[in-house]
Amino acid sequence: MINSDQIIKQLEQKLGSSTSGVKVEHVGIVEQNHDGVIRASGLSKAMMGEIVEFQKGVQGVILNLDEDSVSIVVLSSDNDIREGDKVKRTEKLLSIEAHDDLLGRVVDPIGTPLDGKLKIKKGKLMPLEKIAAGVIDRSPVDTPLKTGIKAIDAMIPVGRGQRELIIGDRGLGKTAVAIDTIINQRQLQNKKGKKQVICIYTAIGQKQSSISQVVDRLKEENAFDYTIVVAAPASAPAALQYLAPYAASAIGEYFMEKGEDVLIVYDDLTKHAWAYRQLSLVLKRPAGREAYPGDVFYLHSRLLERAVRLNKEKGGGSITALPIIETQAGDISAYIPTNVISITDGQIFLQSDLFNIGVRPAINPGNSVSRVGGAAQTKAIKSVAGKLRLELAQYNSLAAFAQFGSELDESTMKQLERGKRSVEILKQPQYSPLSEALEIISLWSVTNGHLDDVPVEKVGEFEKQLHEYAKAHAKKLIDKLNTGEKLEDQTINELKKIVEDFKKGFKISN
Amino acid sequence: MNKTFLKKLAIASYKNGELDQKTAFKIADRLSKKDLKQYIRIIKASEKAKNIYLTTALGDKNTEKQLKYIFKDKNIIVNQDSSMMLGSRIEINDDIFEMNLKNTLENIIENIDQNND
């Protein structure tokens, strides 16, 4: 039984350890302050990327080390720093406190809560800049990350640990694809044998109203409990917008090191590049193509390389990255888009022509690709969606001839009609991600000709009612399909029966 | 005028280790406002490098003697600050060595805050 004297002794020891030794501070003097960048003399032992603190408690980060001075970027919009003020080193590199309590919270890139709730508990200090896992520590991407969007899961499958770029002009639904993917992960909540995917949505340079809408939508869809929002809105300093994706990555690595699977959405990296360009120009770094600094490729490559699937020895966790890039007038050959396309493991290309004719999500399957491919698909989906991409490509080339109104043979007409129904079945409303079973039912129906006698304009309604019918009358089949196992003859027969039975009722009512 | 040239001018302003008033004013008359500001900054930094600032709580002479013995070629400038309660603070270039009771108490508070958050 420990007595009070021993307790007091231990407390004194603790007190002694905190006071022993001389405290050494390394200080500098502010020489100049303009455009959010402060030049300070002194700080001769400062490190690149080190946090420094000014007299009034404002923090900054050192981004340039010159011969006699350092350039510091202030991390808050409060900038009342004057010439002659003292600045001292903290001897800490930029890090963020990561803790399980971050789930369901909105924070800024330095960990300050933005949702008006309690301060987040102290957790593990995760560095914002970190070298990605090496080759030996990685394992191949072979587990699907379901987006719940038929067009993506069928033709451009995403795996856990992959980097899949979402690229397109403004207003085409890039954020919608990412949000639907996050919402779809709620299916894994409390499911035995299924690993919950923790989602991190990074808002870089977005309007605060847009961020608020995203948060509200995630809450409505019960997807916020496993989501963290890292926000650096348009009103935040360029330094915070620059740091936001790295902060999200650091938080993701905290969960990944515990063996969890993480999904990080970077919305969007175009604004991230703009913020970095602004910082670099103010820091007087040499400007290159389109006024971007020379290391703008490295800006994104070191970020996206941190999306990884770790091997079992390292815990088996993963980070899947969904970076978003906004193009101008569909130009995917511009500087930043080509950079990021070359870094990622595939892209989902959204096209304005498709959006305008009502194909939503407006995914162009011809320009979209997933370099991981079938390895990120379950056997069930692979068997059903295998020929879909080819059929769509053939339909698109035939559709051009059909416009001339020339007489076509029966097989060509059949192919055209099948293609129209395939395009129709791939349409999906926003915030309605589907489970794997319902995706399989839809795709199997169209690829096996069960929709050939359904009018094109009725396909959407047919699909919706078919899903409801299947949920009500074929629960066992749905459970079997959700396992993702290869479709056996018995399963296919059950599928056929369900679709045919439903069709009888659908024909009568229509 | 670039910084390297201004540094050379600052070095040239010194004779026998001391700042020469005539030379300094002669140089200052020929500089633009921006360059003069930079020139003054460089001279201030050189002067600071020659000095060691000792601040004591109770006017302790022993520390001053020890510093004079260790840093024979530097000037020891002594100040008094009773808010430190006990001990001293030594500033050498960019480094500040805190060895006073006020700083110790601040450390304890910081430690408690960090461990009990």
XYZ file of C-alpha atoms in Angstrom:
627
model
C 0.000 0.000 0.000
C 1.649 3.212 -1.143
C 1.681 5.849 1.598
C 1.374 9.606 1.391
C 5.151 10.194 1.898
C 5.955 8.085 -1.145
C 3.337 9.904 -3.178
C 4.794 13.270 -2.153
C 8.286 12.017 -3.061
C 7.118 10.974 -6.525
C 5.414 14.322 -7.036
C 8.612 16.130 -6.017
C 10.589 14.007 -8.478
C 8.175 14.995 -11.224
C 8.522 18.651 -10.214
C 12.280 18.365 -10.222
C 12.363 16.888 -13.731
C 10.382 19.805 -15.060
C 12.645 22.470 -13.533
C 16.132 20.984 -13.842
C 18.554 22.549 -16.243
C 18.826 25.930 -17.834
C 16.151 26.846 -20.343
C 17.653 28.071 -23.592
C 15.562 30.117 -25.980
C 16.609 30.990 -29.489
C 15.192 34.325 -30.530
C 15.149 36.611 -33.509
C 13.901 40.090 -34.312
C 11.205 40.883 -36.869
C 12.638 43.039 -39.655
C 9.815 43.110 -42.152
C 6.155 42.103 -42.379
C 4.283 42.176 -45.658
C 1.722 39.969 -47.386
C 1.585 37.594 -44.448
C 5.301 36.806 -44.688
C 7.639 37.964 -41.968
C 11.372 38.293 -42.349
C 13.256 37.912 -39.096
C 16.960 38.190 -38.356
C 18.691 35.894 -35.884
C 17.224 32.404 -35.409
C 20.519 31.050 -36.642
C 19.732 27.503 -35.512
C 16.204 27.396 -36.940
C 15.019 24.408 -38.981
C 13.049 24.419 -42.192
C 9.373 23.859 -41.425
C 9.835 24.705 -37.737
C 7.080 26.432 -35.787
C 8.023 29.765 -34.256
C 6.113 31.901 -31.797
C 5.793 35.677 -31.713
C 5.459 37.845 -28.635
C 1.662 37.911 -28.781
C 1.370 34.128 -29.013
C 0.796 34.091 -32.792
C 2.436 31.118 -34.464
C 4.194 30.912 -37.785
C 6.178 28.396 -39.781
C 9.624 28.922 -41.295
C 9.531 28.383 -45.040
C 12.782 30.011 -46.178
C 16.248 29.901 -44.638
C 18.442 32.718 -45.955
C 21.978 33.674 -45.046
C 21.115 36.240 -42.373
C 17.401 35.908 -41.967
C 14.468 33.540 -42.141
C 11.076 33.958 -43.809
C 8.130 33.023 -41.647
C 4.567 32.539 -42.792
C 1.974 33.394 -40.180
C -0.595 30.684 -39.460
C -3.435 32.940 -38.494
C -5.238 35.871 -40.035
C -4.442 37.854 -36.859
C -1.333 39.667 -37.899
C -0.427 42.482 -35.547
C 3.283 41.765 -35.722
C 5.553 44.793 -35.964
C 9.164 45.459 -36.812
C 11.314 44.876 -33.753
C 9.018 42.253 -32.188
C 10.741 39.195 -30.825
C 10.170 35.756 -32.304
C 11.373 32.554 -30.707
C 11.874 28.988 -31.869
C 9.689 26.255 -30.462
C 12.058 23.526 -31.707
C 9.019 21.630 -33.007
C 8.227 20.826 -36.603
C 4.690 21.341 -37.873
C 2.499 18.630 -36.410
C -1.122 17.996 -35.561
C -2.594 16.230 -32.513
C -4.422 13.152 -33.762
C -6.917 11.392 -31.527
C -9.972 9.155 -31.974
C -12.071 12.104 -30.771
C -11.430 13.787 -34.119
C -14.165 11.603 -35.641
C -17.256 13.689 -36.241
C -15.377 16.978 -35.876
C -14.434 19.895 -38.107
C -10.891 21.185 -37.527
C -8.420 23.492 -39.206
C -4.978 22.303 -40.410
C -3.326 23.048 -37.053
C -5.958 21.132 -35.095
C -8.133 23.985 -33.811
C -11.813 22.951 -33.742
C -14.050 24.968 -36.065
C -17.380 23.425 -35.087
C -17.797 25.299 -31.808
C -17.535 22.116 -29.726
C -15.073 21.186 -26.977
C -11.323 21.279 -27.515
C -10.005 17.973 -28.824
C -8.134 15.805 -26.315
C -4.380 15.555 -26.528
C -3.401 12.707 -28.765
C -0.452 11.542 -30.783
C 1.603 14.292 -32.437
C 1.666 13.436 -36.130
C 4.088 15.393 -38.355
C 2.520 17.150 -41.313
C 5.507 16.395 -43.529
C 6.495 12.755 -43.578
C 8.277 10.496 -45.995
C 5.880 7.945 -47.477
C 6.126 4.243 -46.631
C 8.825 2.388 -48.543
C 8.345 -0.306 -51.150
C 8.951 -3.172 -48.703
C 6.293 -1.940 -46.288
C 3.577 -1.923 -48.945
C 1.258 -4.625 -50.175
C -0.690 -4.701 -53.468
C -4.117 -3.099 -53.698
C -6.609 -5.951 -53.734
C -9.514 -4.871 -51.547
C -12.284 -2.824 -53.153
C -13.341 0.534 -51.829
C -16.988 0.715 -52.846
C -18.160 4.112 -53.999
C -21.778 2.972 -54.394
C -21.802 4.593 -57.839
C -22.522 1.991 -60.523
C -20.441 3.623 -63.261
C -17.370 3.717 -61.044
C -17.689 0.332 -59.313
C -18.358 -1.376 -62.645
C -15.864 0.242 -64.977
C -13.381 2.308 -62.946
C -13.084 0.351 -59.689
C -11.202 1.901 -56.787
C -9.213 -0.192 -54.336
C -8.081 0.549 -50.784
C -4.670 2.151 -51.004
C -5.223 3.558 -54.491
C -5.056 7.189 -55.679
C -7.943 7.903 -58.033
C -8.242 11.415 -59.414
C -11.635 13.037 -59.976
C -11.217 15.624 -62.710
C -13.605 17.900 -64.563
C -14.886 21.443 -65.021
C -16.707 23.340 -62.338
C -20.225 22.240 -61.422
C -20.087 18.745 -62.936
C -20.372 16.776 -59.729
C -16.806 16.089 -58.629
C -17.539 16.795 -54.969
C -20.809 14.873 -55.318
C -18.894 11.727 -56.381
C -16.588 12.086 -53.375
C -19.450 12.724 -50.922
C -21.418 9.758 -52.251
C -18.344 7.601 -51.689
C -18.138 8.794 -48.083
C -21.867 8.199 -47.552
C -21.563 4.695 -48.991
C -19.110 3.713 -46.251
C -21.956 3.790 -43.709
C -22.900 0.316 -44.967
C -19.831 -0.996 -43.192
C -20.893 0.385 -39.810
C -21.249 -2.364 -37.209
C -20.913 -5.105 -39.819
C -19.066 -8.225 -38.660
C -15.995 -9.095 -40.662
C -16.083 -5.751 -42.461
C -13.560 -3.015 -41.720
C -15.086 0.448 -41.315
C -13.469 3.002 -43.574
C -12.668 6.240 -41.785
C -13.240 9.218 -44.077
C -11.446 12.558 -44.091
C -12.830 15.369 -46.233
C -10.277 18.129 -46.862
C -11.762 21.432 -47.949
C -9.091 23.628 -49.540
C -10.070 27.142 -50.543
C -13.778 26.254 -50.617
C -16.582 28.629 -49.675
C -17.598 28.281 -46.047
C -21.194 27.842 -47.173
C -20.166 24.861 -49.330
C -18.258 23.277 -46.450
C -21.253 23.788 -44.198
C -23.542 22.153 -46.786
C -21.230 19.145 -47.016
C -21.153 18.746 -43.235
C -24.941 19.041 -42.985
C -25.462 16.494 -45.734
C -23.074 14.008 -44.095
C -24.937 14.430 -40.813
C -28.315 13.880 -42.518
C -27.065 10.702 -44.155
C -25.604 9.406 -40.846
C -22.133 9.500 -42.344
C -20.554 12.058 -40.046
C -19.755 9.699 -37.163
C -16.866 8.185 -39.081
C -15.834 11.354 -40.917
C -13.377 14.157 -40.088
C -13.484 17.470 -41.948
C -10.207 19.412 -42.253
C -11.182 22.866 -43.440
C -9.076 25.698 -44.824
C -11.762 27.841 -46.471
C -11.193 30.617 -48.996
C -10.967 33.157 -46.150
C -8.111 31.242 -44.460
C -4.528 32.415 -45.034
C -2.725 30.813 -47.971
C -0.424 29.050 -45.496
C -3.333 27.142 -43.966
C -4.705 26.246 -47.397
C -1.230 24.951 -48.294
C -1.021 22.858 -45.111
C -4.565 21.451 -45.143
C -3.940 18.342 -47.287
C -0.819 17.469 -45.304
C -2.759 17.810 -42.057
C -5.427 15.459 -43.444
C -2.711 13.007 -44.456
C -1.156 13.171 -40.994
C -4.519 12.395 -39.353
C -5.063 9.579 -41.860
C -1.682 8.087 -40.988
C -2.627 8.051 -37.306
C -5.573 5.773 -38.064
C -3.701 3.770 -40.698
C -0.914 2.945 -38.225
C -3.621 1.453 -35.988
C -4.584 -0.904 -38.820
C -7.619 1.060 -40.028
C -8.596 1.810 -43.621
C -8.869 5.515 -44.376
C -10.336 7.449 -47.297
C -9.079 11.005 -47.832
C -10.773 13.392 -50.245
C -8.712 16.442 -51.274
C -11.157 19.075 -52.539
C -9.466 20.492 -54.453
C -5.798 20.341 -55.367
C -6.121 23.109 -57.971
C -6.797 25.623 -55.189
C -3.995 23.987 -53.214
C -1.590 24.704 -56.079
C -2.867 28.298 -56.242
C -2.237 28.792 -52.504
C 1.271 27.370 -52.883
C 1.935 29.634 -55.855
C 0.818 32.646 -53.834
C 3.102 31.678 -50.930
C 6.082 31.010 -53.188
C 5.727 34.324 -55.024
C 5.527 36.232 -51.735
C 8.579 34.293 -50.510
C 10.318 35.505 -53.679
C 11.057 31.998 -54.922
C 11.722 31.837 -58.673
C 8.541 31.475 -60.727
C 8.322 28.836 -63.460
C 5.592 27.815 -65.891
C 2.312 29.675 -65.290
C 4.056 31.388 -62.348
C 4.041 28.176 -60.325
C 7.264 27.449 -58.430
C 9.560 24.775 -59.778
C 8.582 22.195 -57.135
C 4.819 22.237 -57.741
C 4.975 18.622 -58.939
C 6.726 17.605 -55.712
C 3.994 19.485 -53.788
C 1.446 16.904 -54.947
C 3.634 13.858 -55.461
C 4.843 13.796 -51.852
C 1.258 14.226 -50.678
C -0.250 11.486 -52.814
C 2.581 9.016 -52.250
C 1.390 8.839 -48.649
C -1.715 6.995 -49.866
C -0.608 3.444 -49.350
C -1.700 -0.084 -48.483
C 0.553 -1.390 -45.740
C 1.529 -5.037 -45.431
C 0.413 -7.210 -42.513
C 3.641 -6.688 -40.565
C 2.946 -2.960 -40.524
C -0.677 -3.406 -39.473
C -2.450 -3.857 -42.799
C -4.010 -0.388 -42.761
C -4.474 1.749 -45.851
C -5.058 5.281 -47.063
C -7.081 5.715 -50.263
C -6.812 9.151 -51.831
C -9.466 10.810 -53.982
C -7.847 14.058 -55.116
C -10.060 16.471 -57.069
C -8.788 18.750 -59.829
C -10.859 21.425 -61.518
C -10.139 21.947 -65.192
C -10.974 24.955 -67.377
C -13.054 24.163 -70.472
C -12.286 20.461 -70.179
C -8.562 20.969 -70.731
C -6.929 17.954 -69.099
C -3.633 18.774 -70.785
C -3.009 21.875 -68.637
C -0.075 22.022 -66.233
C -1.537 20.999 -62.892
C -3.991 18.406 -64.290
C -1.253 16.614 -66.237
C 0.980 16.641 -63.159
C -1.632 15.023 -60.966
C -2.788 12.572 -63.672
C 0.772 11.282 -63.923
C 0.958 10.820 -60.150
C -2.355 9.055 -59.544
C -3.388 5.461 -60.285
C -6.196 6.503 -62.590
C -8.767 9.213 -63.154
C -12.529 9.650 -63.230
C -13.161 12.182 -65.953
C -16.390 14.178 -65.761
C -17.531 15.777 -68.985
C -19.807 18.794 -69.411
C -21.445 17.444 -72.631
C -22.668 14.381 -70.769
C -23.819 16.505 -67.834
C -25.848 18.754 -70.143
C -27.698 15.881 -71.818
C -28.675 14.462 -68.450
C -26.083 11.735 -67.947
C -25.306 12.181 -64.259
C -22.813 11.270 -62.888
C -21.269 12.683 -66.072
C -18.474 10.128 -66.226
C -16.758 9.651 -69.554
C -15.828 5.951 -69.520
C -13.527 6.383 -72.508
C -11.189 8.883 -70.793
C -11.565 7.402 -67.324
C -9.353 4.616 -66.145
C -8.377 2.730 -63.034
C -4.839 1.379 -63.213
C -5.632 -1.084 -60.443
C -8.569 -2.432 -62.426
C -10.049 -5.822 -61.681
C -7.824 -6.394 -58.682
C -10.065 -3.907 -56.865
C -13.299 -5.617 -57.831
C -15.118 -8.524 -56.282
C -15.609 -11.569 -58.505
C -19.351 -10.931 -58.624
C -19.091 -7.417 -60.009
C -16.284 -8.438 -62.369
C -18.400 -11.159 -63.955
C -21.353 -8.831 -64.417
C -19.602 -5.645 -65.501
C -16.824 -7.201 -67.539
C -18.302 -6.459 -70.958
C -20.055 -3.204 -70.035
C -17.192 -0.893 -70.903
C -16.685 -2.495 -74.311
C -20.410 -2.391 -75.079
C -20.533 1.282 -74.197
C -17.522 2.050 -76.398
C -19.140 0.183 -79.325
C -22.428 1.993 -78.710
C -20.721 5.404 -78.744
C -19.067 4.730 -82.086
C -22.324 3.314 -83.576
C -24.435 6.196 -82.201
C -22.595 8.580 -84.518
C -23.835 6.563 -87.571
C -27.364 6.346 -86.226
C -27.603 10.136 -86.383
C -27.445 9.994 -90.187
C -30.743 8.107 -90.158
C -29.448 5.437 -92.549
C -30.927 1.975 -92.532
C -29.189 -0.297 -90.117
C -29.218 -4.071 -89.835
C -30.923 -5.857 -86.956
C -27.813 -6.646 -84.924
C -26.642 -3.011 -85.102
C -30.076 -1.795 -84.022
C -29.997 -4.258 -81.158
C -26.571 -3.015 -80.096
C -27.770 0.587 -80.205
C -30.818 -0.154 -78.118
C -28.728 -2.102 -75.598
C -26.247 0.789 -75.435
C -29.003 3.339 -74.747
C -30.265 1.238 -71.871
C -26.723 0.760 -70.512
C -26.224 4.524 -70.465
C -29.610 4.922 -68.783
C -28.892 2.311 -66.106
C -25.616 4.009 -65.215
C -27.426 7.235 -64.313
C -27.817 7.648 -60.574
C -29.321 10.357 -58.361
C -27.060 12.245 -55.965
C -26.737 10.982 -52.376
C -28.068 7.558 -53.373
C -25.127 5.175 -53.263
C -26.096 1.561 -53.842
C -25.000 -1.587 -52.105
C -23.060 -4.137 -54.131
C -26.090 -6.428 -54.382
C -28.291 -3.762 -55.954
C -25.489 -2.755 -58.341
C -25.140 -6.386 -59.438
C -28.893 -6.709 -59.973
C -28.985 -3.569 -62.150
C -25.898 -4.389 -64.185
C -26.779 -8.059 -64.647
C -30.252 -7.096 -65.860
C -28.956 -4.742 -68.531
C -26.028 -6.865 -69.761
C -28.214 -9.937 -70.099
C -30.882 -8.236 -72.145
C -33.640 -8.107 -69.534
C -34.114 -4.403 -70.169
C -34.224 -4.683 -73.976
C -38.029 -4.604 -73.969
C -38.291 -1.757 -71.421
C -38.702 1.733 -72.983
C -35.517 3.786 -72.494
C -37.359 6.555 -70.622
C -38.760 3.964 -68.167
C -35.426 2.331 -67.323
C -34.792 4.554 -64.288
C -38.196 3.866 -62.810
C -37.853 0.153 -63.637
C -34.554 -0.029 -61.789
C -35.886 1.783 -58.711
C -38.884 -0.480 -58.424
C -36.785 -3.581 -59.126
C -34.524 -2.684 -56.201
C -37.503 -2.274 -53.871
C -38.972 -5.557 -55.091
C -35.682 -7.391 -54.551
C -35.277 -5.943 -51.023
C -38.782 -7.118 -50.158
C -38.776 -10.542 -51.840
C -35.164 -11.693 -52.111
C -33.324 -10.816 -48.888
C -31.264 -14.020 -48.959
C -30.190 -13.366 -52.526
C -29.180 -9.811 -51.589
C -27.100 -11.086 -48.662
C -25.411 -13.585 -50.961
C -24.661 -10.946 -53.576
C -23.265 -8.572 -50.934
C -20.547 -11.110 -50.101
C -19.054 -10.423 -53.546
C -18.424 -14.107 -54.244
C -18.460 -15.408 -57.781
C -21.970 -15.856 -59.190
C -22.827 -19.516 -59.314
C -25.471 -20.999 -61.601
C -27.955 -21.182 -58.738
C -27.476 -17.499 -57.914
C -27.867 -16.542 -61.550
C -31.100 -18.553 -61.743
C -32.414 -16.777 -58.651
C -31.502 -13.421 -60.190
C -33.289 -14.363 -63.408
C -36.385 -15.409 -61.515
C -36.530 -12.197 -59.498
C -36.149 -9.999 -62.568
C -38.706 -11.945 -64.615
C -41.229 -11.996 -61.782
C -40.840 -8.261 -61.300
C -41.139 -7.570 -65.024
C -44.550 -9.225 -65.200
C -45.882 -6.818 -62.569
C -44.086 -3.823 -64.067
C -45.531 -4.478 -67.555
C -49.062 -4.733 -66.189
C -48.863 -1.448 -64.295
C -47.234 0.423 -67.226
C 22.771 48.121 -53.548
C 22.866 44.480 -52.505
C 23.281 43.096 -49.022
C 26.812 41.749 -49.621
C 28.086 45.205 -50.572
C 26.364 46.802 -47.570
C 28.073 44.237 -45.318
C 31.439 45.215 -46.772
C 30.613 48.863 -46.076
C 29.664 47.982 -42.505
C 32.985 46.150 -41.992
C 34.811 49.153 -43.461
C 33.089 51.441 -40.907
C 35.120 49.855 -38.107
C 38.641 50.946 -37.088
C 40.568 48.988 -34.436
C 37.412 47.075 -33.542
C 35.420 50.225 -32.828
C 32.794 51.942 -34.979
C 34.319 55.040 -36.592
C 31.856 57.940 -36.539
C 33.393 59.857 -39.439
C 33.428 56.827 -41.765
C 29.932 55.746 -40.743
C 28.432 59.206 -41.445
C 30.330 59.477 -44.722
C 28.841 56.144 -45.864
C 25.381 57.005 -44.537
C 25.242 60.252 -46.591
C 25.683 58.286 -49.789
C 22.995 55.632 -49.125
C 19.334 55.670 -50.093
C 16.762 55.440 -47.288
C 16.215 51.716 -47.877
C 19.953 50.954 -47.985
C 20.596 53.130 -44.913
C 18.012 51.126 -42.990
C 19.759 47.887 -43.990
C 23.200 49.384 -43.157
C 22.007 50.387 -39.671
C 20.578 46.913 -39.181
C 23.909 45.296 -40.070
C 25.827 47.604 -37.733
C 23.366 46.921 -34.903
C 23.812 43.170 -35.435
C 27.623 43.563 -35.333
C 27.389 45.596 -32.131
C 25.060 43.032 -30.607
C 27.500 40.270 -31.469
C 30.217 42.114 -29.501
C 28.055 42.316 -26.376
C 26.705 39.924 -23.806
C 23.646 41.100 -21.906
C 23.436 39.981 -18.286
C 20.233 40.671 -16.398
C 20.223 39.793 -12.703
C 17.484 39.937 -10.127
C 19.587 41.140 -7.200
C 22.678 42.713 -8.839
C 24.887 39.635 -8.569
C 28.552 40.529 -9.240
C 29.887 36.942 -9.299
C 28.140 36.055 -12.556
C 29.487 39.210 -14.153
C 33.052 38.312 -13.122
C 32.697 34.766 -14.460
C 31.384 35.994 -17.807
C 34.220 38.530 -18.123
C 36.688 35.708 -17.483
C 35.101 33.378 -20.089
C 34.382 36.033 -22.762
C 37.468 38.226 -22.603
C 36.842 39.859 -25.977
C 33.187 40.765 -25.366
C 31.528 43.627 -23.508
C 29.331 42.585 -20.604
C 26.312 44.854 -20.263
C 24.603 44.424 -16.923
C 20.932 45.173 -16.168
C 18.750 44.529 -13.175
C 15.215 43.127 -13.253
C 13.696 42.388 -9.852
C 10.652 40.640 -11.428
C 12.901 37.635 -11.983
C 12.964 37.229 -8.170
C 16.201 35.196 -8.103
C 18.824 34.177 -10.614
C 19.828 35.711 -13.907
C 19.332 35.813 -17.663
C 22.177 35.838 -20.157
C 21.732 36.868 -23.801
C 24.492 35.906 -26.218
C 23.625 36.721 -29.867
C 20.378 34.828 -30.572
C 20.506 32.654 -27.503
C 18.867 33.506 -24.215
C 19.824 31.449 -21.151
C 17.136 31.642 -18.490
C 18.388 30.762 -15.012
C 15.911 32.579 -12.817
C 13.067 31.753 -10.492
C 10.394 33.453 -12.596
C 11.226 31.269 -15.577
C 11.320 28.158 -13.402
C 7.808 28.863 -12.099
C 6.589 29.502 -15.652
C 8.073 26.143 -16.681
C 6.201 24.363 -13.888
C 2.907 25.929 -14.965
C 3.553 24.964 -18.600
C 4.432 21.411 -17.589
C 1.265 21.038 -15.528
C -0.830 22.447 -18.394
C 0.688 20.032 -20.895
C 0.349 16.947 -18.737
C -3.143 17.637 -17.487
C -4.933 18.867 -20.604
